[in-house]
CSV table of C-alpha atoms and ligand atoms in Angstrom, one decimal:
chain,number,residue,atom,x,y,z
A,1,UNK,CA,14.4,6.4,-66.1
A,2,UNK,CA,17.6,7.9,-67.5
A,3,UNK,CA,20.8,6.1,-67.6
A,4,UNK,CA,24.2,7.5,-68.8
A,5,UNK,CA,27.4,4.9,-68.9
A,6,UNK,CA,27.9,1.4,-68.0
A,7,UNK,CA,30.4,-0.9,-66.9
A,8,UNK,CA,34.0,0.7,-67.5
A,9,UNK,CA,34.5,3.9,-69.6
A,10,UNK,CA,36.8,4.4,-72.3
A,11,UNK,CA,37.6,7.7,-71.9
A,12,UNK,CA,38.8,10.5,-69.1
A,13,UNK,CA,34.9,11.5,-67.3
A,14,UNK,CA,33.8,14.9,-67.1
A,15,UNK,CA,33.9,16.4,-63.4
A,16,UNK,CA,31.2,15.1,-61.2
A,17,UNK,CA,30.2,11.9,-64.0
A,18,UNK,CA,31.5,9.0,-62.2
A,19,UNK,CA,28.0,8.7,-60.0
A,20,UNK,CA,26.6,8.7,-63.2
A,21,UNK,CA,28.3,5.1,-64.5
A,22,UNK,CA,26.8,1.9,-63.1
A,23,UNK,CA,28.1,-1.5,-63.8
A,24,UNK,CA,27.1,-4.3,-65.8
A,25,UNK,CA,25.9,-6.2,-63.5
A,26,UNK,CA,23.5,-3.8,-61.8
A,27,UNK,CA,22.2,-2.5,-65.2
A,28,UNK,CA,21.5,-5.9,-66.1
A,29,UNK,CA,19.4,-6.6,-62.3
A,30,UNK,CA,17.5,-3.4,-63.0
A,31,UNK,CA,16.1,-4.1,-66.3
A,32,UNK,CA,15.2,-7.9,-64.7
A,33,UNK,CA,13.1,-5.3,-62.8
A,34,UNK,CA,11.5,-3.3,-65.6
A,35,UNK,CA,10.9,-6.7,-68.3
A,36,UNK,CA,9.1,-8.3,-64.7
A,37,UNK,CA,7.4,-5.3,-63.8
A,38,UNK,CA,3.5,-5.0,-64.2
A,39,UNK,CA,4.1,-1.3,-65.2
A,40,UNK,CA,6.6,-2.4,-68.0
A,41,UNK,CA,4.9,-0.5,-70.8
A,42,UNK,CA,4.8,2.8,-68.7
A,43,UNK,CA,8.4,2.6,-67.9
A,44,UNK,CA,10.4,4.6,-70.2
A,45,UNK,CA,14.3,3.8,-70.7
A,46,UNK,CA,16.2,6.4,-71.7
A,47,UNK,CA,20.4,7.0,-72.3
A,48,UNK,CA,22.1,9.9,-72.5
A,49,UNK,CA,25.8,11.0,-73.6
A,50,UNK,CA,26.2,8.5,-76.5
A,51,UNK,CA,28.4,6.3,-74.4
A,52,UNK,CA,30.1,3.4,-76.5
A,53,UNK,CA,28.4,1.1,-73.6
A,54,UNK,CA,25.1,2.2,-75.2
A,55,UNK,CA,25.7,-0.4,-78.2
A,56,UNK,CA,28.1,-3.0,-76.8
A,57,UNK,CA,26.1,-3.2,-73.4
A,58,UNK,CA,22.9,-2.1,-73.1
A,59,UNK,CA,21.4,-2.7,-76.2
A,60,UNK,CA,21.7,-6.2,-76.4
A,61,UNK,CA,20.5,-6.7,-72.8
A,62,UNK,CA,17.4,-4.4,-73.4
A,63,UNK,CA,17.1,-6.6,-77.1
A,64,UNK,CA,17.4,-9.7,-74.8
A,65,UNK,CA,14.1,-8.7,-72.4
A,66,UNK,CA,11.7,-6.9,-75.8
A,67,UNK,CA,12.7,-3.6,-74.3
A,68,UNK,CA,13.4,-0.3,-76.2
A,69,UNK,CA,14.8,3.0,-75.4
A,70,UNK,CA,15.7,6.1,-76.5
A,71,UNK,CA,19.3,7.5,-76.7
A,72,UNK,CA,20.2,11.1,-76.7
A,73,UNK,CA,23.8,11.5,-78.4
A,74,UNK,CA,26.3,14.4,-78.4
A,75,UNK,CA,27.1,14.7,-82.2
A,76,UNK,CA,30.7,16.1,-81.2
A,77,UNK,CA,31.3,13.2,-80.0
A,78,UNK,CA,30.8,10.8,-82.6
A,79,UNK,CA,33.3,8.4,-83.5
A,80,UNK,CA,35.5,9.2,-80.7
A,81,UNK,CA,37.3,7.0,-78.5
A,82,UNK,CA,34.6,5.9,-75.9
A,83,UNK,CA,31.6,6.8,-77.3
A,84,UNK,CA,29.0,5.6,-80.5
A,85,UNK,CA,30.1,5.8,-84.0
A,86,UNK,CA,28.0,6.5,-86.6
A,87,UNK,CA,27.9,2.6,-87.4
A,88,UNK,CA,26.4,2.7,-84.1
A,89,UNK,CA,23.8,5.2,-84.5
A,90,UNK,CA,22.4,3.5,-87.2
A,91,UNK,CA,22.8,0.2,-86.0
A,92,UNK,CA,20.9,0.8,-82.8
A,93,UNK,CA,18.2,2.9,-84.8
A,94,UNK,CA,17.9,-0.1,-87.4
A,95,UNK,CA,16.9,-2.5,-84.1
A,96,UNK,CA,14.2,-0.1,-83.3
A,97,UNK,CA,15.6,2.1,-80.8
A,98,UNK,CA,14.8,5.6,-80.8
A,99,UNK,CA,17.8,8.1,-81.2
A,100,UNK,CA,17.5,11.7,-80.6
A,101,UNK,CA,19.7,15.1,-79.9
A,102,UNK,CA,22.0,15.9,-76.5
A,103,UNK,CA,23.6,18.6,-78.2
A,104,UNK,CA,27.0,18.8,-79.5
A,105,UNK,CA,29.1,19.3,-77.0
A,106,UNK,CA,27.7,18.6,-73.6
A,107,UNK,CA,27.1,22.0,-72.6
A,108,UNK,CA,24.7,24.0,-70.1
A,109,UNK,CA,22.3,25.2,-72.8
A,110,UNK,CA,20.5,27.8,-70.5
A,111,UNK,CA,23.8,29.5,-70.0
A,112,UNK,CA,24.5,30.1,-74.0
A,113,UNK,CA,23.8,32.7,-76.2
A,114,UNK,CA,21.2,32.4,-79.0
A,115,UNK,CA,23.7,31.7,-81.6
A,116,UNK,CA,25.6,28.8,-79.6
A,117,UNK,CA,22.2,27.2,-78.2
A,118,UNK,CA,20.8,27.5,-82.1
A,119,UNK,CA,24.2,25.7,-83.3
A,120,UNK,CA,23.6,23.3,-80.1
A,121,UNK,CA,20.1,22.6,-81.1
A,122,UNK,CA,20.2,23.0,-85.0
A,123,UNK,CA,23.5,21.6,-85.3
A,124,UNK,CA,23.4,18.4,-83.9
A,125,UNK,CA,19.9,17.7,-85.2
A,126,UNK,CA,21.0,18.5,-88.8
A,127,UNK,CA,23.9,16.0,-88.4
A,128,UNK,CA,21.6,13.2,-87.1
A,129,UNK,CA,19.6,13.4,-89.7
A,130,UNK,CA,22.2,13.2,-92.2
A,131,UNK,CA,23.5,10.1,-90.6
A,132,UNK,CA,19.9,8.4,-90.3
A,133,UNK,CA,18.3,9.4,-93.2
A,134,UNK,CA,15.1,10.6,-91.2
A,135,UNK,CA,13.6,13.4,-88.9
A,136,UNK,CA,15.0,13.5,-85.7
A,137,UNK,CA,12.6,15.4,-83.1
A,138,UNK,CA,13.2,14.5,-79.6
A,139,UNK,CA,15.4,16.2,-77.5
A,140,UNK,CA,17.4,15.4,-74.0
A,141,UNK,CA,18.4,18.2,-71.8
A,142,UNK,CA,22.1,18.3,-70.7
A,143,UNK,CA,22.4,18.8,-66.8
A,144,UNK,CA,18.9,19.4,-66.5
A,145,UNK,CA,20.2,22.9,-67.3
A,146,UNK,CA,17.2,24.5,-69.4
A,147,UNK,CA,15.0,28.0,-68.9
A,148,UNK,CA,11.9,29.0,-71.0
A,149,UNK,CA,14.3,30.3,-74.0
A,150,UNK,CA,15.9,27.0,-74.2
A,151,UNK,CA,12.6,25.6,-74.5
A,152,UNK,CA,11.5,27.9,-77.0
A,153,UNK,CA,14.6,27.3,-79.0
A,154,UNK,CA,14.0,23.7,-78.8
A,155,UNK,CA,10.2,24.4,-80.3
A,156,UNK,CA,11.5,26.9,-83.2
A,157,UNK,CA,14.5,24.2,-84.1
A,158,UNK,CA,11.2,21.2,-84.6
A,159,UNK,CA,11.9,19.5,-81.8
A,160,UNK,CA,8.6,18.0,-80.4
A,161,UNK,CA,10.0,16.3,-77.0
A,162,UNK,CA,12.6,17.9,-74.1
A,163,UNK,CA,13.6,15.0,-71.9
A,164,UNK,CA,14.5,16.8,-68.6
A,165,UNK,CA,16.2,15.5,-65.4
A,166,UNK,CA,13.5,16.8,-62.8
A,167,UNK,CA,12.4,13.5,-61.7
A,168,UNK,CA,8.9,11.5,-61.5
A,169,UNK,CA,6.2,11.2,-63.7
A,170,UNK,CA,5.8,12.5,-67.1
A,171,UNK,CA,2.8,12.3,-69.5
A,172,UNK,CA,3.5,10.6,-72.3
A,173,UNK,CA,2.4,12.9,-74.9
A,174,UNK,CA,3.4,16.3,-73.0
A,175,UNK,CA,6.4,18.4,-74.8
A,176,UNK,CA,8.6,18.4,-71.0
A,177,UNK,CA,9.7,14.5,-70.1
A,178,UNK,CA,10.7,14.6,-66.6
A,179,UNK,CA,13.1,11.9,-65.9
A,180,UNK,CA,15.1,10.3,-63.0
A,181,UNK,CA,18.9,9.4,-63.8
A,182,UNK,CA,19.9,6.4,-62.0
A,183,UNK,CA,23.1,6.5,-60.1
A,184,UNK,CA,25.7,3.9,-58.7
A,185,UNK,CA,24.8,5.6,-55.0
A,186,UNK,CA,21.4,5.0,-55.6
A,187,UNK,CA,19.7,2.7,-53.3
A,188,UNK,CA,18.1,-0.2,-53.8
A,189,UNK,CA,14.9,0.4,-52.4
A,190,UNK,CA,14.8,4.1,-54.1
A,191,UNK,CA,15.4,2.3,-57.1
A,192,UNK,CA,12.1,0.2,-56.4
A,193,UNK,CA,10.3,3.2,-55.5
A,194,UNK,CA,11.2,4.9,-58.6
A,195,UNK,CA,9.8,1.6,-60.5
A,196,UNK,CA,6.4,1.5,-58.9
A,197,UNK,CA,6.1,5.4,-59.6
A,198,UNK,CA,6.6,5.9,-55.6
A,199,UNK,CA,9.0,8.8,-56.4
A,200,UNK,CA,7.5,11.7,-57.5
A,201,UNK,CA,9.6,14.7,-57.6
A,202,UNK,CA,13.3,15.3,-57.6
A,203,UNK,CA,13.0,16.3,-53.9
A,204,UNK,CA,11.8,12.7,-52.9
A,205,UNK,CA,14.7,11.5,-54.5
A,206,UNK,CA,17.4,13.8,-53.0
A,207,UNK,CA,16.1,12.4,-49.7
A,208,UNK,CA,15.7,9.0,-50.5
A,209,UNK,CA,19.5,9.2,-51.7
A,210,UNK,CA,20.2,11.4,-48.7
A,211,UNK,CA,19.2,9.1,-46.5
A,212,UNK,CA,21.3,6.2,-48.1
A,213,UNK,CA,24.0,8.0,-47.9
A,214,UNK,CA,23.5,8.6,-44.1
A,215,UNK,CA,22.8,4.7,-44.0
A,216,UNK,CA,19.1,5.3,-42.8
A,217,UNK,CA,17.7,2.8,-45.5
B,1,ZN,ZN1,24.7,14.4,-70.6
């Protein structure tokens, strides 16, 4: 389960990101859901973007419920208004949350050339690194957008983990982590689905949400 910003954001969104924030108040119902559900320790939280939210929200609601997550962070955005510093990054990784790459600029990876998808890949794990004093190997996929040479490049650059946005399961020790990003449209009972491992594929979703939207749920 992917999540992106919460609550209000601090900064102008990218086109098509609003769906993509979710307020407080939800975030905090759904992960009620995942600390009470009998699946908890399947259920993987992730975050993606390096939304300031990250730290000021979710983290101490997920510290609240014994919950951990991973967050993928765009290193070009570090320190800027709206999103984690490196105070942050460290802060979040010294409570035991996982931290790992988005790139550096929230770009379409499949659609670069080698050299921009290596500085994409290299660069931002590089920086991490620096800033957490450890190896950072897990990777998160921006738009979903990735081909077999992104994949490749993720291998050759020692990432061991590419969390994707296809939707339903995803084995736990596989290299490609399908995941489902949870939107404000989403429905409350697709939402449920998703948590009892209902929801498959990224086509059960579309018409789950597809069907909200045409009020059939
Ligand atoms: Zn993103």
């Amino acid at each position: 389960m992917n999540f992106h910003g919460i609550g209000t954001p601090e900064r102008a969104l990218e086109p098509g990101e609003a769906p993509f924030w979710i307020d407080e108040g939800r975030f905090r119902d759904i992960v009620g859901q995942i600390a009470a559900h009998p699946a908890r320790e399947r259920i993987r939280i992730t975050f993606d973007d390096g939304n300031r939210s990250d730290r000021t929200i979710a983290l101490p609601v997920l510290q609240a419920r014994g919950l951990r997550a991973d967050f993928f962070v765009l290193t070009g955005r570090i320190g800027q208004p709206g999103a984690l510093d490196a105070g942050d990054i460290r802060a979040m990784r010294a409570a035991g949350m996982g931290i790992g790459s988005h790139g550096v600029a929230h770009r379409h990876w499949s659609r670069l050339d080698a050299a921009a998808l290596r500085e994409e890949l290299a660069g931002s794990k590089t920086v991490l690194e620096a800033l957490l004093g450890e190896k950072v190997t897990a990777a998160a996929v921006p738009f979903g957008s990735y081909s077999r040479g992104v994949l490749a490049a993720l291998r050759d650059c020692g990432y061991d983990t590419a969390w994707t946005s296809d939707g339903g399961k995803a084995d736990p020790h596989g290299f490609l982590r399908p995941r489902t990003s949870v939107r404000s449209d989403m429905a409350p009972s697709a939402l449920t689905m998703l948590l009892d491992g209902r929801m498959s594929s990224l086509r059960h979703l579309r018409r789950v949400l597809g069907m909200a939207h045409k009020r059939l749920l």
